[in-house]
Backbone as a ProteinNet text record, in pm:
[ID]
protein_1_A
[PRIMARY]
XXXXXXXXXXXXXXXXXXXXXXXXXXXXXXXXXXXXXXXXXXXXXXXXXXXXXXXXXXXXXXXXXXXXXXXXXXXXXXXXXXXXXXXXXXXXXXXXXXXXXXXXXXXXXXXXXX
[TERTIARY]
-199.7	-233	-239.7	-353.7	-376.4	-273.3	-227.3	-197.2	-242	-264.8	-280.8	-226.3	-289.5	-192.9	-230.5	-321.4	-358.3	-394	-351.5	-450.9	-572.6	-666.2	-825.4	-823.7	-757.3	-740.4	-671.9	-553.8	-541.2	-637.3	-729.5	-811.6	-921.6	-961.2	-1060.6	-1077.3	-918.1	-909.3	-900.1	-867.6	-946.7	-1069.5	-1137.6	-1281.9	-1348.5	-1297	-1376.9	-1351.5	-1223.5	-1278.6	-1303	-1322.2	-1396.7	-1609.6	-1612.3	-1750.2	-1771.5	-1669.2	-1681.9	-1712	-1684.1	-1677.1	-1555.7	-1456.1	-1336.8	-1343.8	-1261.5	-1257	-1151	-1154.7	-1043.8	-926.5	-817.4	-719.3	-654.9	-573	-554.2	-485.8	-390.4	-285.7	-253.3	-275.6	-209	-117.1	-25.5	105.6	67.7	65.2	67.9	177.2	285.3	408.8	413.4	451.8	450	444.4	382.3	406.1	272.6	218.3	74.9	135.3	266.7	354.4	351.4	359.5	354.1	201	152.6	33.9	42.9	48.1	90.3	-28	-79.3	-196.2	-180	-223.2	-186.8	-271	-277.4	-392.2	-381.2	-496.4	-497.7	-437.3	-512.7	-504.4	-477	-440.7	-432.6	-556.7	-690.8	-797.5	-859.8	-797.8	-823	-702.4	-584.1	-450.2	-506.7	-537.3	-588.7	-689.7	-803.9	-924.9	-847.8	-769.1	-719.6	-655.3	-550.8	-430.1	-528.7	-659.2	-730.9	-794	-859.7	-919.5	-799.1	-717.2	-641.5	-544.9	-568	-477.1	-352.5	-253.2	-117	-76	-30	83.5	200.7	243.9	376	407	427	438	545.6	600	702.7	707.9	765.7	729.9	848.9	909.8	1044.5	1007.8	1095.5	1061.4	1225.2	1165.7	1291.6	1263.8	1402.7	1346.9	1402.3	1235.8	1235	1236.1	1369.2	1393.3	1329.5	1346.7	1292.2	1163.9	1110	962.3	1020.9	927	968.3	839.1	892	780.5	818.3	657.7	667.8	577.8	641.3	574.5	574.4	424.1	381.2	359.8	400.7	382.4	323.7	198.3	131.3	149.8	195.9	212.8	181.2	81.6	70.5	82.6	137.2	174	57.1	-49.5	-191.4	-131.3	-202.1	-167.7	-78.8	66.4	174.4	164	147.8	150.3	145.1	267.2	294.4	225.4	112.9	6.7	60.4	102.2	102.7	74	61.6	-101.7	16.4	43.5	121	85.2	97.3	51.8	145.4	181.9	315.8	230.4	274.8	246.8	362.9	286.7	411.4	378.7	488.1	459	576.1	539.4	581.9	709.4	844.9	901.4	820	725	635.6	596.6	569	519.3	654.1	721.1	853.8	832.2	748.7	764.9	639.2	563.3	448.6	493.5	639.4	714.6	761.1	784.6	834.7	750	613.1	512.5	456.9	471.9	402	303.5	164.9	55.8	53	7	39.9	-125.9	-227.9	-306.4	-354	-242.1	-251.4	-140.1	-169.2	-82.2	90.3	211.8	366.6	331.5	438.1	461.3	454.4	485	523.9	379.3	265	172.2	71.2	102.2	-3.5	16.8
1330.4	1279.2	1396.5	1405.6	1507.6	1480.8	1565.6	1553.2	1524.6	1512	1524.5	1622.8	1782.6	1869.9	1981.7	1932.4	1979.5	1930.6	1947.2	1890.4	1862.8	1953.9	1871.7	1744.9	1756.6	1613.1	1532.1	1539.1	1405.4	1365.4	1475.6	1445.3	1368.9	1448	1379.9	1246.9	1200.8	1030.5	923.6	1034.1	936.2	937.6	1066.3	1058.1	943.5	946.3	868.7	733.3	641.3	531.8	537.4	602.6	603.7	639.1	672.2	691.2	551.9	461	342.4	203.5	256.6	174	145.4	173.9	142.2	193.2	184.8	257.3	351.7	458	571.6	555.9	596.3	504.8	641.9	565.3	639.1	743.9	760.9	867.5	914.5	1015.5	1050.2	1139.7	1117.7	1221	1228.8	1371.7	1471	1526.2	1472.9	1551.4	1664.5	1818.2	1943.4	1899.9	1956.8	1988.8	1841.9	1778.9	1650	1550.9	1527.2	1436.3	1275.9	1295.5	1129.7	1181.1	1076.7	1063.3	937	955.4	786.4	813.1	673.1	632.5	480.2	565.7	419.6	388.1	221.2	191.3	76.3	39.4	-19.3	-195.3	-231.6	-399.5	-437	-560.2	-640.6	-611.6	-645	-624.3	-492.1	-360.9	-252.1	-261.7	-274.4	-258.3	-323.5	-468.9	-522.5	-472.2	-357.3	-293.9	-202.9	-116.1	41.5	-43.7	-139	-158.3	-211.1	-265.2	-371.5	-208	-141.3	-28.8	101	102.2	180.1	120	-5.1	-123.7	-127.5	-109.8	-139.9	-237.9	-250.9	-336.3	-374.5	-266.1	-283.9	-282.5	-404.8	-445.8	-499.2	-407.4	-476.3	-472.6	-563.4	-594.9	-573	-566.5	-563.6	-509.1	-622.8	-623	-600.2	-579.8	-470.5	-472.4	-485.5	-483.6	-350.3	-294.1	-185.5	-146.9	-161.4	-152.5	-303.8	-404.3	-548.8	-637.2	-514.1	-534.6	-608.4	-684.7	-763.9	-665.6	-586.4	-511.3	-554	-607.7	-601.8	-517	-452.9	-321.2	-338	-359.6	-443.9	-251.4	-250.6	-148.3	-157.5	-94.2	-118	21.2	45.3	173.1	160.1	253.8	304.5	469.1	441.2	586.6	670.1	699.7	773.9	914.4	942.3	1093.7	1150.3	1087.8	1163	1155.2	1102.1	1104.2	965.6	977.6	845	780.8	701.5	676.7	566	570.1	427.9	421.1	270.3	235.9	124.6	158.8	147.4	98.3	-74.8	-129.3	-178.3	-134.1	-196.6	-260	-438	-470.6	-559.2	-559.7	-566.3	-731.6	-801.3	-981	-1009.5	-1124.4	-1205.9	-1276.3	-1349.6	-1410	-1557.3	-1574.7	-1674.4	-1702.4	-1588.8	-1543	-1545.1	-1625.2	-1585.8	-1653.2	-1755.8	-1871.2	-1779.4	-1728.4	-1598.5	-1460.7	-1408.4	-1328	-1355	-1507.3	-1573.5	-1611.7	-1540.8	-1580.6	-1462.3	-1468.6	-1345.1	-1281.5	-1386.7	-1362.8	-1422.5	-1340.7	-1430.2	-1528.1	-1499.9	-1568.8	-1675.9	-1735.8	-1836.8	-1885.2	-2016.3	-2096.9	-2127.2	-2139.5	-2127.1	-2284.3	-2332.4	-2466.8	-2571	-2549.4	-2685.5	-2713.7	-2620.1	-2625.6	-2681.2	-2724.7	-2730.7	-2870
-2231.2	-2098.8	-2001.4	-1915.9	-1825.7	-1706.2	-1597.5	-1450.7	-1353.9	-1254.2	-1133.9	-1072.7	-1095.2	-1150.7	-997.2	-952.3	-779.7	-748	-541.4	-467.6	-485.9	-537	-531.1	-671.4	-715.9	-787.8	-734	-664.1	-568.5	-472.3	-387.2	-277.9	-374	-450.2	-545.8	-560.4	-611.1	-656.5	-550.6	-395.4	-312.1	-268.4	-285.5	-296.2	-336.7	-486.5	-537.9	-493.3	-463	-374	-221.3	-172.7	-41.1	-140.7	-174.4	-248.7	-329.3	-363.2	-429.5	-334.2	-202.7	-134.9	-17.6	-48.1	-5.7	147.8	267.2	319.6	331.6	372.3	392.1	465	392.8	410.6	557.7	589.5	782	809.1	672.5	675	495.6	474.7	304.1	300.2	244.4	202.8	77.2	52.9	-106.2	-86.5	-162.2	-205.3	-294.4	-222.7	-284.2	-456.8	-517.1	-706.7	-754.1	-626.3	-661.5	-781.3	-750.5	-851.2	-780.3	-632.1	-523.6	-427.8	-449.6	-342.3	-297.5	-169.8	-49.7	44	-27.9	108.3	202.3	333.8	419.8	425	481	491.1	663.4	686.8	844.6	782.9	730.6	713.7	572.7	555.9	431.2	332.9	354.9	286	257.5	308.3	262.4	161.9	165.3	77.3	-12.3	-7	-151.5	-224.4	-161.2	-183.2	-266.8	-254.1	-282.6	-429.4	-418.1	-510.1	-628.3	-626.6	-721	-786.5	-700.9	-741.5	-833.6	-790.9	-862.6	-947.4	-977.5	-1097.6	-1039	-970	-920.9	-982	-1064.9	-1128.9	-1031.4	-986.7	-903.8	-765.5	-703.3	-570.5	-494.6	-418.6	-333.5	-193.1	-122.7	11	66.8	219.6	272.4	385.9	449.4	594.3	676.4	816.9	834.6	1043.9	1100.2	1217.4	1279.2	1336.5	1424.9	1565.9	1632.8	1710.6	1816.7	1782.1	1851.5	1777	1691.9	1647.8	1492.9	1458.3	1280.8	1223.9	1127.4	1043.9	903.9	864.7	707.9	641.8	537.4	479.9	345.4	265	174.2	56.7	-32	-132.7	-233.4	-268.1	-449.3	-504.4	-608.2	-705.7	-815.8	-905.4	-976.9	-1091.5	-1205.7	-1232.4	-1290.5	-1246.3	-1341.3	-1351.3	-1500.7	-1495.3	-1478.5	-1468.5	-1474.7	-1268.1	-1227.1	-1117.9	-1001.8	-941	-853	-789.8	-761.8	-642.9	-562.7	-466.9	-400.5	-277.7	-220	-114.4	-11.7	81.2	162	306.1	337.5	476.3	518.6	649.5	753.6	859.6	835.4	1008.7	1051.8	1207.9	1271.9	1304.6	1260	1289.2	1402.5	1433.6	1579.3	1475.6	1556.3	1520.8	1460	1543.7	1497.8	1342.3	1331.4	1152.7	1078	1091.2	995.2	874.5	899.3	761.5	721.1	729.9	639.2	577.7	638.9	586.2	409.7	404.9	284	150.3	202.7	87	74.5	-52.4	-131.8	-64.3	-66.5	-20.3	118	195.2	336	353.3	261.9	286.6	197.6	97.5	40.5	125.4	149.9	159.4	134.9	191	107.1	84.6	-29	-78.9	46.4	124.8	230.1	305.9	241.1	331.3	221.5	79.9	2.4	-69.2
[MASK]
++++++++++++++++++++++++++++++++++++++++++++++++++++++++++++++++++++++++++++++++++++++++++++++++++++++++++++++++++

């Protein structure tokens, strides 16, 4: 199995989905030695764009209050190449949104609504 063994191969593998279509995600951290590459992204439907495109198996969510604000910060990771990728969207919801905090997907439906 090859690396992700420099920068122009991490920039690369987002090249290539911004060239696939995707859009460019708003902020990237390349961790020294191109072992973690973290891309943010603006909205739900770019995160689901990046995580479908780079297979993410692994997803976790956790929400957390910042200073008055309710932030939930949704995570997809994948390990390619010996190397960490994960696609990273924080938003910020109203107390209102609490019963949407509790569902996986905030755009299917939770049980009490179906």
């Amino acid at each position: 199995m090859t690396e992700l063994a420099t920068r122009a191969q991490a920039f690369g593998l987002v090249a290539e989905g911004v060239a696939a279509g995707l859009s460019a995600p708003w902020r990237l951290y390349l961790a020294r030695g191109s072992r973690h590459v973290s891309l943010n992204v603006a909205d739900r439907a770019e995160w689901d764009a990046w995580r479908a495109h780079l297979g993410c198996p692994e997803l976790s969510v956790r929400v957390y209050d910042a200073g008055g604000e309710i932030r939930r910060t949704s995570v997809a990771e994948v390990l390619l190449d010996g190397c960490r990728i994960s696609v990273e969207l924080v938003e910020e919801v109203g107390t209102d949104d609490l019963d949407r905090l509790l569902v996986a997907d905030p755009t299917r439906p939770g049980p009490e609504e179906r």
